[in-house]
Amino acid sequence: MSNRLRSCIRALAAVLATAGALAAVAPTAAAAPLDSQDWVAPASLGQYSKGPQGLMTASGFRPGTGFVIEDEGRVTTCTIGFAVTSPLGMSGFITAGHCDVASGVQGYAFQDTQGLLKLPIPPLSVANTASAHASGTADDSAVVWDTAGSAAPSRFDPSLTGTRLVGTMSENDARKLPAGTPICFSGATSGTTCGRVLSASGDSLSLDVPSLPGDSGGPVFVVNATGQAVGVGVVSGNLDGHAKAVFLEPALKRLGATASVHKY
């Protein structure tokens, strides 16, 4: 074997060893910090319109649909969040825990703007209105399971206005969203509103756009350049003119639910 060939082999071995070492420590795509360039301001895609969109659709309950709970003359309006399924196959939706103003009281969703055609929804369950847990994660969440059972066709449509939900973001990745990242939420009062992340650390998300009474429970999501949405959080309220949201992943875990997504 010539000296030149030996030198080439040694050089190739060194390159392979270096590549192997880098591969061993490089983060996977799922674990890598998310850059704001991964997400777009969807209004530029011409898919979104503002204004109340809190009515049921022909396919049933969709994220952004408004519902009310009436108890002893007091009316509370909230928003249907992400469609979910249980380990037993039941369908339902997630919303804000503080919407459960009267335990066991049935709510209603509306099919017309006059509020005359209302469809009952089951009472909220597993509601939690705690502002924070020992883990440091805010947990303002609840779930409504469809009492029709898993054998009946789902009345809960995972479609978001102007896009489709294709996945959910881990709490870890959501906390890494840089300030300025385009982000949207759908509320029964505000409709679909898009702004930017102010902060995503601590126990909640803060947006640079306001939410309004009745938006609580609505889905918070980011959208990529192809118009596909990824769930990030649940609208929890408004503070100093900024919409606040809790992270979606810990809420799903506590509620024993999995977000329903579109599969291509």
mmCIF file of C-alpha atoms in Angstrom, residues 131-139 201-204 247:
data_model
loop_
_atom_site.group_PDB
_atom_site.id
_atom_site.type_symbol
_atom_site.label_atom_id
_atom_site.label_comp_id
_atom_site.label_asym_id
_atom_site.label_seq_id
_atom_site.Cartn_x
_atom_site.Cartn_y
_atom_site.Cartn_z
ATOM 1 C CA SER A 131 -53.003 30.038 38.676
ATOM 2 C CA ALA A 132 -49.952 27.889 39.225
ATOM 3 C CA HIS A 133 -48.805 24.570 40.595
ATOM 4 C CA ALA A 134 -45.704 23.643 42.535
ATOM 5 C CA SER A 135 -44.172 22.787 39.163
ATOM 6 C CA GLY A 136 -44.435 26.446 38.197
ATOM 7 C CA THR A 137 -46.821 25.730 35.340
ATOM 8 C CA ALA A 138 -50.092 27.617 35.164
ATOM 9 C CA ASP A 139 -53.029 25.274 34.738
ATOM 10 C CA SER A 201 -41.223 31.852 29.776
ATOM 11 C CA GLY A 202 -42.423 31.279 33.296
ATOM 12 C CA ASP A 203 -45.841 29.708 33.561
ATOM 13 C CA SER A 204 -47.628 31.242 30.578
ATOM 14 C CA PHE A 247 -49.244 25.978 27.693
#
